[in-house]
Each structure stands twice: as C-alpha cells, then as structure tokens.
mmCIF file of C-alpha atoms and ligand atoms in Angstrom:
data_model
loop_
_atom_site.group_PDB
_atom_site.id
_atom_site.type_symbol
_atom_site.label_atom_id
_atom_site.label_comp_id
_atom_site.label_asym_id
_atom_site.label_seq_id
_atom_site.Cartn_x
_atom_site.Cartn_y
_atom_site.Cartn_z
ATOM 1 C CA UNK A 1 55.301 -36.106 56.430
ATOM 2 C CA UNK A 2 53.588 -37.541 53.363
ATOM 3 C CA UNK A 3 51.337 -35.573 51.048
ATOM 4 C CA UNK A 4 48.134 -36.908 52.579
ATOM 5 C CA UNK A 5 49.122 -35.380 55.938
ATOM 6 C CA UNK A 6 49.159 -31.887 54.462
ATOM 7 C CA UNK A 7 45.882 -29.993 54.818
ATOM 8 C CA UNK A 8 44.716 -30.005 51.190
ATOM 9 C CA UNK A 9 41.303 -28.713 50.116
ATOM 10 C CA UNK A 10 40.458 -29.487 46.477
ATOM 11 C CA UNK A 11 39.669 -26.328 44.515
ATOM 12 C CA UNK A 12 36.796 -26.022 42.047
ATOM 13 C CA UNK A 13 37.972 -27.075 38.573
ATOM 14 C CA UNK A 14 41.631 -27.767 39.205
ATOM 15 C CA UNK A 15 44.206 -27.973 41.989
ATOM 16 C CA UNK A 16 44.134 -27.749 45.756
ATOM 17 C CA UNK A 17 44.523 -25.150 48.454
ATOM 18 C CA UNK A 18 47.145 -25.983 51.064
ATOM 19 C CA UNK A 19 46.347 -24.717 54.539
ATOM 20 C CA UNK A 20 48.422 -24.289 57.674
ATOM 21 C CA UNK A 21 51.895 -24.137 56.156
ATOM 22 C CA UNK A 22 54.419 -21.330 56.285
ATOM 23 C CA UNK A 23 56.326 -21.475 52.983
ATOM 24 C CA UNK A 24 59.245 -19.615 54.580
ATOM 25 C CA UNK A 25 59.714 -22.261 57.245
ATOM 26 C CA UNK A 26 59.051 -25.764 55.908
ATOM 27 C CA UNK A 27 60.433 -29.011 57.249
ATOM 28 C CA UNK A 28 62.118 -31.343 54.752
ATOM 29 C CA UNK A 29 59.141 -33.692 55.070
ATOM 30 C CA UNK A 30 56.737 -30.850 54.239
ATOM 31 C CA UNK A 31 58.802 -29.976 51.144
ATOM 32 C CA UNK A 32 58.646 -33.602 49.982
ATOM 33 C CA UNK A 33 54.922 -33.678 50.691
ATOM 34 C CA UNK A 34 54.336 -30.456 48.762
ATOM 35 C CA UNK A 35 56.318 -31.716 45.767
ATOM 36 C CA UNK A 36 54.241 -34.904 45.639
ATOM 37 C CA UNK A 37 51.006 -32.937 46.136
ATOM 38 C CA UNK A 38 52.061 -30.720 43.241
ATOM 39 C CA UNK A 39 52.565 -33.755 41.001
ATOM 40 C CA UNK A 40 49.210 -35.206 42.059
ATOM 41 C CA UNK A 41 47.060 -32.034 41.949
ATOM 42 C CA UNK A 42 48.888 -29.892 39.360
ATOM 43 C CA UNK A 43 48.215 -26.622 41.200
ATOM 44 C CA UNK A 44 48.731 -25.642 44.838
ATOM 45 C CA UNK A 45 47.482 -22.336 46.256
ATOM 46 C CA UNK A 46 48.679 -20.803 49.519
ATOM 47 C CA UNK A 47 47.150 -17.743 51.188
ATOM 48 C CA UNK A 48 48.537 -15.382 53.812
ATOM 49 C CA UNK A 49 52.225 -15.895 53.022
ATOM 50 C CA UNK A 50 54.808 -13.128 53.278
ATOM 51 C CA UNK A 51 57.791 -14.403 51.311
ATOM 52 C CA UNK A 52 60.749 -12.093 50.773
ATOM 53 C CA UNK A 53 62.525 -12.552 47.415
ATOM 54 C CA UNK A 54 65.251 -14.480 49.278
ATOM 55 C CA UNK A 55 62.643 -16.800 50.830
ATOM 56 C CA UNK A 56 60.969 -17.210 47.424
ATOM 57 C CA UNK A 57 64.319 -18.356 45.963
ATOM 58 C CA UNK A 58 65.003 -20.643 48.944
ATOM 59 C CA UNK A 59 61.562 -22.272 48.580
ATOM 60 C CA UNK A 60 62.056 -22.840 44.847
ATOM 61 C CA UNK A 61 65.516 -24.329 45.364
ATOM 62 C CA UNK A 62 64.120 -26.790 47.912
ATOM 63 C CA UNK A 63 61.530 -27.999 45.391
ATOM 64 C CA UNK A 64 63.854 -28.338 42.361
ATOM 65 C CA UNK A 65 66.805 -26.625 40.674
ATOM 66 C CA UNK A 66 65.868 -23.244 39.206
ATOM 67 C CA UNK A 67 65.472 -22.899 35.429
ATOM 68 C CA UNK A 68 65.997 -19.205 34.646
ATOM 69 C CA UNK A 69 63.611 -17.952 31.959
ATOM 70 C CA UNK A 70 65.613 -16.479 29.081
ATOM 71 C CA UNK A 71 62.950 -14.055 27.859
ATOM 72 C CA UNK A 72 61.486 -12.298 30.905
ATOM 73 C CA UNK A 73 63.224 -9.361 32.574
ATOM 74 C CA UNK A 74 64.581 -10.218 36.016
ATOM 75 C CA UNK A 75 63.494 -8.554 39.233
ATOM 76 C CA UNK A 76 66.138 -5.947 40.131
ATOM 77 C CA UNK A 77 68.889 -7.620 42.162
ATOM 78 C CA UNK A 78 67.443 -11.129 41.671
ATOM 79 C CA UNK A 79 68.542 -12.664 38.352
ATOM 80 C CA UNK A 80 66.624 -15.926 38.989
ATOM 81 C CA UNK A 81 63.285 -14.171 39.611
ATOM 82 C CA UNK A 82 61.343 -13.266 36.461
ATOM 83 C CA UNK A 83 59.280 -10.108 36.636
ATOM 84 C CA UNK A 84 55.733 -10.571 35.330
ATOM 85 C CA UNK A 85 54.717 -6.952 35.137
ATOM 86 C CA UNK A 86 52.142 -4.746 33.482
ATOM 87 C CA UNK A 87 52.191 -1.003 34.098
ATOM 88 C CA UNK A 88 49.135 1.244 34.243
ATOM 89 C CA UNK A 89 49.772 2.544 30.735
ATOM 90 C CA UNK A 90 50.515 -0.810 29.039
ATOM 91 C CA UNK A 91 47.822 -2.783 27.207
ATOM 92 C CA UNK A 92 49.643 -6.105 26.793
ATOM 93 C CA UNK A 93 50.101 -8.491 29.699
ATOM 94 C CA UNK A 94 52.454 -11.450 29.994
ATOM 95 C CA UNK A 95 50.909 -14.887 29.731
ATOM 96 C CA UNK A 96 47.550 -13.663 28.436
ATOM 97 C CA UNK A 97 46.813 -16.817 26.447
ATOM 98 C CA UNK A 98 46.546 -20.481 27.426
ATOM 99 C CA UNK A 99 50.008 -21.989 27.780
ATOM 100 C CA UNK A 100 52.336 -23.977 29.925
ATOM 101 C CA UNK A 101 55.753 -22.561 30.760
ATOM 102 C CA UNK A 102 58.752 -23.663 28.684
ATOM 103 C CA UNK A 103 57.088 -26.418 26.624
ATOM 104 C CA UNK A 104 59.425 -25.158 23.858
ATOM 105 C CA UNK A 105 62.423 -26.539 25.791
ATOM 106 C CA UNK A 106 63.823 -30.042 25.313
ATOM 107 C CA UNK A 107 63.530 -30.459 29.086
ATOM 108 C CA UNK A 108 60.420 -28.394 29.871
ATOM 109 C CA UNK A 109 60.082 -26.672 33.233
ATOM 110 C CA UNK A 110 58.680 -28.891 35.966
ATOM 111 C CA UNK A 111 56.861 -26.089 37.727
ATOM 112 C CA UNK A 112 56.561 -22.404 38.485
ATOM 113 C CA UNK A 113 56.300 -20.557 41.794
ATOM 114 C CA UNK A 114 54.386 -17.278 41.428
ATOM 115 C CA UNK A 115 54.228 -14.697 44.216
ATOM 116 C CA UNK A 116 51.821 -11.742 44.128
ATOM 117 C CA UNK A 117 53.759 -8.507 44.717
ATOM 118 C CA UNK A 118 51.467 -5.690 43.592
ATOM 119 C CA UNK A 119 47.881 -6.331 42.562
ATOM 120 C CA UNK A 120 45.277 -4.216 40.772
ATOM 121 C CA UNK A 121 42.172 -3.293 42.804
ATOM 122 C CA UNK A 122 40.232 -5.972 40.915
ATOM 123 C CA UNK A 123 40.830 -8.338 37.997
ATOM 124 C CA UNK A 124 44.144 -9.899 37.034
ATOM 125 C CA UNK A 125 42.968 -13.403 37.978
ATOM 126 C CA UNK A 126 44.854 -16.432 36.658
ATOM 127 C CA UNK A 127 43.009 -19.412 35.181
ATOM 128 C CA UNK A 128 44.408 -22.942 35.531
ATOM 129 C CA UNK A 129 43.236 -25.928 33.482
ATOM 130 C CA UNK A 130 43.718 -29.565 34.510
ATOM 131 C CA UNK A 131 45.529 -31.539 31.791
ATOM 132 C CA UNK A 132 45.211 -34.885 33.616
ATOM 133 C CA UNK A 133 41.435 -34.487 33.523
ATOM 134 C CA UNK A 134 41.586 -33.171 29.957
ATOM 135 C CA UNK A 135 43.217 -36.420 28.865
ATOM 136 C CA UNK A 136 41.054 -38.692 31.025
ATOM 137 C CA UNK A 137 37.808 -37.196 29.666
ATOM 138 C CA UNK A 138 38.707 -37.465 25.974
ATOM 139 C CA UNK A 139 36.538 -39.931 24.085
ATOM 140 C CA UNK A 140 38.067 -43.289 23.196
ATOM 141 C CA UNK A 141 38.296 -42.428 19.499
ATOM 142 C CA UNK A 142 40.321 -39.254 20.146
ATOM 143 C CA UNK A 143 42.551 -41.089 22.617
ATOM 144 C CA UNK A 144 43.268 -43.657 19.918
ATOM 145 C CA UNK A 145 43.901 -40.881 17.366
ATOM 146 C CA UNK A 146 46.565 -39.164 19.528
ATOM 147 C CA UNK A 147 48.216 -42.303 20.941
ATOM 148 C CA UNK A 148 51.800 -42.349 19.699
ATOM 149 C CA UNK A 149 51.655 -38.859 18.139
ATOM 150 C CA UNK A 150 54.377 -36.338 18.865
ATOM 151 C CA UNK A 151 54.115 -32.560 18.561
ATOM 152 C CA UNK A 152 56.597 -29.820 17.689
ATOM 153 C CA UNK A 153 56.842 -26.883 20.128
ATOM 154 C CA UNK A 154 58.572 -23.539 19.594
ATOM 155 C CA UNK A 155 58.851 -20.024 20.984
ATOM 156 C CA UNK A 156 60.072 -17.905 18.057
ATOM 157 C CA UNK A 157 56.573 -16.850 17.015
ATOM 158 C CA UNK A 158 56.017 -15.516 20.564
ATOM 159 C CA UNK A 159 59.390 -14.281 21.837
ATOM 160 C CA UNK A 160 61.400 -13.993 18.582
ATOM 161 C CA UNK A 161 62.474 -10.779 16.900
ATOM 162 C CA UNK A 162 59.336 -10.897 14.732
ATOM 163 C CA UNK A 163 57.187 -12.656 17.306
ATOM 164 C CA UNK A 164 53.960 -11.617 18.989
ATOM 165 C CA UNK A 165 55.531 -9.529 21.766
ATOM 166 C CA UNK A 166 57.619 -7.529 19.256
ATOM 167 C CA UNK A 167 54.348 -6.068 17.930
ATOM 168 C CA UNK A 168 53.113 -5.003 21.386
ATOM 169 C CA UNK A 169 53.879 -2.456 24.097
ATOM 170 C CA UNK A 170 56.021 -5.097 25.861
ATOM 171 C CA UNK A 171 58.630 -5.373 23.055
ATOM 172 C CA UNK A 172 61.490 -6.074 25.486
ATOM 173 C CA UNK A 173 60.124 -9.653 25.740
ATOM 174 C CA UNK A 174 61.028 -10.215 22.085
ATOM 175 C CA UNK A 175 64.612 -11.377 22.117
ATOM 176 C CA UNK A 176 66.578 -11.236 18.914
ATOM 177 C CA UNK A 177 69.616 -13.473 19.007
ATOM 178 C CA UNK A 178 68.322 -15.822 21.719
ATOM 179 C CA UNK A 179 68.482 -19.404 20.488
ATOM 180 C CA UNK A 180 65.003 -20.850 20.208
ATOM 181 C CA UNK A 181 65.221 -24.222 18.467
ATOM 182 C CA UNK A 182 61.988 -26.166 17.983
ATOM 183 C CA UNK A 183 61.566 -29.271 20.109
ATOM 184 C CA UNK A 184 59.382 -32.378 19.988
ATOM 185 C CA UNK A 185 57.391 -33.985 22.832
ATOM 186 C CA UNK A 186 54.842 -36.804 22.939
ATOM 187 C CA UNK A 187 51.248 -35.552 22.757
ATOM 188 C CA UNK A 188 50.327 -37.809 25.679
ATOM 189 C CA UNK A 189 53.083 -37.960 28.275
ATOM 190 C CA UNK A 190 53.562 -40.158 31.309
ATOM 191 C CA UNK A 191 53.887 -37.601 34.115
ATOM 192 C CA UNK A 192 57.357 -38.145 35.604
ATOM 193 C CA UNK A 193 56.167 -37.530 39.180
ATOM 194 C CA UNK A 194 52.731 -39.169 39.290
ATOM 195 C CA UNK A 195 52.908 -41.780 36.522
ATOM 196 C CA UNK A 196 49.540 -40.572 35.164
ATOM 197 C CA UNK A 197 48.788 -39.793 31.506
ATOM 198 C CA UNK A 198 48.665 -36.104 30.581
ATOM 199 C CA UNK A 199 47.621 -34.251 27.436
ATOM 200 C CA UNK A 200 50.762 -32.254 26.558
ATOM 201 C CA UNK A 201 49.988 -29.751 23.796
ATOM 202 C CA UNK A 202 49.113 -26.090 24.339
ATOM 203 C CA UNK A 203 47.773 -23.245 22.157
ATOM 204 C CA UNK A 204 50.715 -20.870 22.682
ATOM 205 C CA UNK A 205 53.756 -23.010 21.966
ATOM 206 C CA UNK A 206 52.642 -26.153 20.122
ATOM 207 C CA UNK A 207 53.197 -25.595 16.396
ATOM 208 C CA UNK A 208 52.094 -28.830 14.709
ATOM 209 C CA UNK A 209 52.182 -32.607 14.932
ATOM 210 C CA UNK A 210 55.469 -34.187 13.897
ATOM 211 C CA UNK A 211 55.332 -35.219 10.244
ATOM 212 C CA UNK A 212 52.355 -32.941 9.499
ATOM 213 C CA UNK A 213 52.052 -29.318 8.385
ATOM 214 C CA UNK A 214 50.438 -26.749 10.661
ATOM 215 C CA UNK A 215 47.381 -26.686 8.379
ATOM 216 C CA UNK A 216 47.062 -30.465 8.605
ATOM 217 C CA UNK A 217 47.541 -30.335 12.377
ATOM 218 C CA UNK A 218 45.147 -27.530 13.276
ATOM 219 C CA UNK A 219 41.784 -29.370 13.128
ATOM 220 C CA UNK A 220 42.870 -31.973 15.681
ATOM 221 C CA UNK A 221 44.809 -29.426 17.771
ATOM 222 C CA UNK A 222 41.759 -27.145 17.892
ATOM 223 C CA UNK A 223 39.569 -30.050 18.955
ATOM 224 C CA UNK A 224 41.998 -30.913 21.774
ATOM 225 C CA UNK A 225 42.265 -27.267 22.859
ATOM 226 C CA UNK A 226 38.487 -26.749 22.927
ATOM 227 C CA UNK A 227 38.179 -29.855 25.077
ATOM 228 C CA UNK A 228 41.015 -28.813 27.417
ATOM 229 C CA UNK A 229 39.494 -25.344 27.935
ATOM 230 C CA UNK A 230 36.215 -26.728 29.292
ATOM 231 C CA UNK A 231 35.501 -24.443 32.238
ATOM 232 C CA UNK A 232 34.367 -27.355 34.400
ATOM 233 C CA UNK A 233 38.057 -28.306 34.614
ATOM 234 C CA UNK A 234 39.384 -24.760 35.098
ATOM 235 C CA UNK A 235 40.130 -23.014 38.382
ATOM 236 C CA UNK A 236 40.022 -19.202 38.571
ATOM 237 C CA UNK A 237 42.603 -17.960 41.045
ATOM 238 C CA UNK A 238 41.629 -14.597 42.506
ATOM 239 C CA UNK A 239 44.866 -13.208 43.885
ATOM 240 C CA UNK A 240 45.119 -11.505 47.266
ATOM 241 C CA UNK A 241 48.154 -9.942 48.903
ATOM 242 C CA UNK A 242 50.081 -12.914 50.355
ATOM 243 C CA UNK A 243 48.899 -15.450 47.753
ATOM 244 C CA UNK A 244 51.460 -17.859 46.322
ATOM 245 C CA UNK A 245 50.678 -20.329 43.530
ATOM 246 C CA UNK A 246 52.853 -23.288 42.617
ATOM 247 C CA UNK A 247 51.881 -25.180 39.500
ATOM 248 C CA UNK A 248 53.138 -28.197 37.622
ATOM 249 C CA UNK A 249 53.772 -27.215 34.008
ATOM 250 C CA UNK A 250 53.271 -30.762 32.747
ATOM 251 C CA UNK A 251 49.877 -31.223 34.445
ATOM 252 C CA UNK A 252 48.246 -27.813 33.910
ATOM 253 C CA UNK A 253 47.834 -24.886 31.559
ATOM 254 C CA UNK A 254 47.441 -21.316 32.788
ATOM 255 C CA UNK A 255 46.096 -18.012 31.444
ATOM 256 C CA UNK A 256 46.667 -14.572 32.998
ATOM 257 C CA UNK A 257 43.558 -12.412 32.520
ATOM 258 C CA UNK A 258 44.171 -8.932 31.132
ATOM 259 C CA UNK A 259 41.152 -7.075 32.509
ATOM 260 C CA UNK A 260 42.709 -4.348 34.687
ATOM 261 C CA UNK A 261 43.874 -1.677 32.239
ATOM 262 C CA UNK A 262 44.964 1.519 33.947
ATOM 263 C CA UNK A 263 46.304 -0.355 36.981
ATOM 264 C CA UNK A 264 49.672 -1.826 37.885
ATOM 265 C CA UNK A 265 50.232 -5.569 38.463
ATOM 266 C CA UNK A 266 53.550 -7.159 39.458
ATOM 267 C CA UNK A 267 54.195 -10.830 40.101
ATOM 268 C CA UNK A 268 57.493 -12.583 40.778
ATOM 269 C CA UNK A 269 57.951 -15.937 39.065
ATOM 270 C CA UNK A 270 60.596 -18.597 39.527
ATOM 271 C CA UNK A 271 60.591 -21.508 37.109
ATOM 272 C CA UNK A 272 61.616 -24.978 38.325
ATOM 273 C CA UNK A 273 63.717 -27.253 36.136
ATOM 274 C CA UNK A 274 62.153 -30.405 34.696
ATOM 275 C CA UNK A 275 63.258 -33.314 32.552
ATOM 276 C CA UNK A 276 62.758 -34.798 29.084
ATOM 277 C CA UNK A 277 59.224 -36.162 28.706
ATOM 278 C CA UNK A 278 58.296 -39.727 27.764
ATOM 279 C CA UNK A 279 55.209 -41.032 26.062
ATOM 280 C CA UNK A 280 52.473 -42.566 28.221
HETATM 281 C C1 SIN Q 301 52.555 -16.530 33.665
HETATM 282 O O1 SIN Q 301 53.450 -17.100 34.257
HETATM 283 O O2 SIN Q 301 52.174 -16.892 32.564
HETATM 284 C C2 SIN Q 301 51.888 -15.324 34.303
HETATM 285 C C3 SIN Q 301 50.796 -15.701 35.209
HETATM 286 C C4 SIN Q 301 50.176 -14.509 35.868
HETATM 287 O O3 SIN Q 301 50.707 -13.399 35.754
HETATM 288 O O4 SIN Q 301 49.152 -14.658 36.511
#
C-alpha cells in the first residue's frame, strides 16, 4: 500500500487524520504508507485506538528505532516509554512551550508517538504548527537572509541542574550530570523523508545563530518564531480516550496547553530516532 491509498483527511492548520486503520494490527505496506504520510503531512492523528504499552512499543519499532528520552521519567515497567504527566496538584506541565523534540541532539528525533492514557475533563489540548508551510510562506527577503545560516541548539537551560524545570514543581525533569552538549543544525533543512525545505529553529531549544551572540540572534529568531506561530498554520488537537498522535519532529512544532489545573493528565510518549540534518 502506498500513502495515497490510506484514508487521509487533511486537518485544519496542520497534519492529517488517518481513518480506518488499527495501529495494533498494521500490514507492512500500511506501516510504510504511514511513515511516508508522516513525512509528507508532519502530523497524523488516529482516533478510537486501544494500544497497550506493548503495542505502542511494537508500533514505534516498526516505524523507526526508538530513541529513549534521557530527561523524562519512564512509565513503570517500560523504560522506552516516557511519561508525560501532570498531577492534580502540580502547576507545571511538560512541553508547555513551542518546541520540537530533541532538536538539541546531533541526530534529532525523527518523530514521536503520543498515546492518551488519562485525560482531564476538558483542556490539555496539544497545538501543532506546520514548519514546511512556515518556510514556504516566508517572504523572499527573509528566505535570502536565512539561506546558509546555521543555529546552535541546547537543552541545559531547560533540563539542566539550573534549568527551567529545576525552578518548578516538576524538578525531577532537571537532570544534573546528564551530558547536554550544544549542537548545530542548518536553519533551513532538506527534510530527509520528503525532500522539502523546512524551517528548523524553535523557541525552546534554539539558542542563537552560529557565529552570533544570543542578543544578535534574537531579532531574527523572534521574527521567524512569530511567523511560524501563525494560527492559520496551527492545528489544535483535542484529545479523546483512544487518540494517538504521531508527529514528525523535523516538520512540526508542538505545544501542550496547560489549562486544566486541579486535574490529572497522563500521556505515554515514545520518541523515534532520526538522523543528522542537511541544509536545503
Ligand atoms: C510533548 O511531547 O511535548 C508533550 C505533548 C503533550 O503532552 O501533549
């Protein structure tokens, strides 16, 4: 089966909903089709699934090798599944700012597979922004300005001993002693799976342009971020029991809304390994 034979409905803003597949029982052709659809659309949403943790792992392994996140706590008994959890008495959520997973790695994660496990009565939506469209809709002058630029990404300021999470009520995400070297990626990458150009900087992990200070970098970074956040290119995923989202971390950003204080939310995330990124 090729991607076009899957039942794909484009979603408002970004991504596609895939209908009539059982993620626990895919043919090899369906897996290949889903991987290509992921590269092409950036975000795939599935409703009405009932994946066990074992089936979640099996699905991820069929899409790509698993890249275990070194900061998130693991789901009990499943070291490759990251727990994305907020309890009723916590104020801080995980992923509550625009980002793409693992851009701080030399070989950033290809994708993530997120399964809803326990949802608040309302709220807790996840926003996804389309970075193919963000690049395509930049004006010619900005495209010329960022052509050939590279940017430095890091995670210390978020997950380090003195990072953002250390100051919150989720301090276990701040990992002293975990190696977090900075890494450099092109600002406009050639997507390894689709061949299309993608804007590859993000507000959470991009520190500065290579060869420039953060202060020198911020005006252009802020301009790119404001453009990329345009809500006409953002999809709001309202989770339901049985929803699974698979996103491509090179082609999208995401943002977990933190608007359900007093309620519990638990998601299980598996991150898929990627590769070094080349300039478009
Ligand atoms: C994340 O992976 O950043 C969390 C997304 C979510 O909890 O909706």
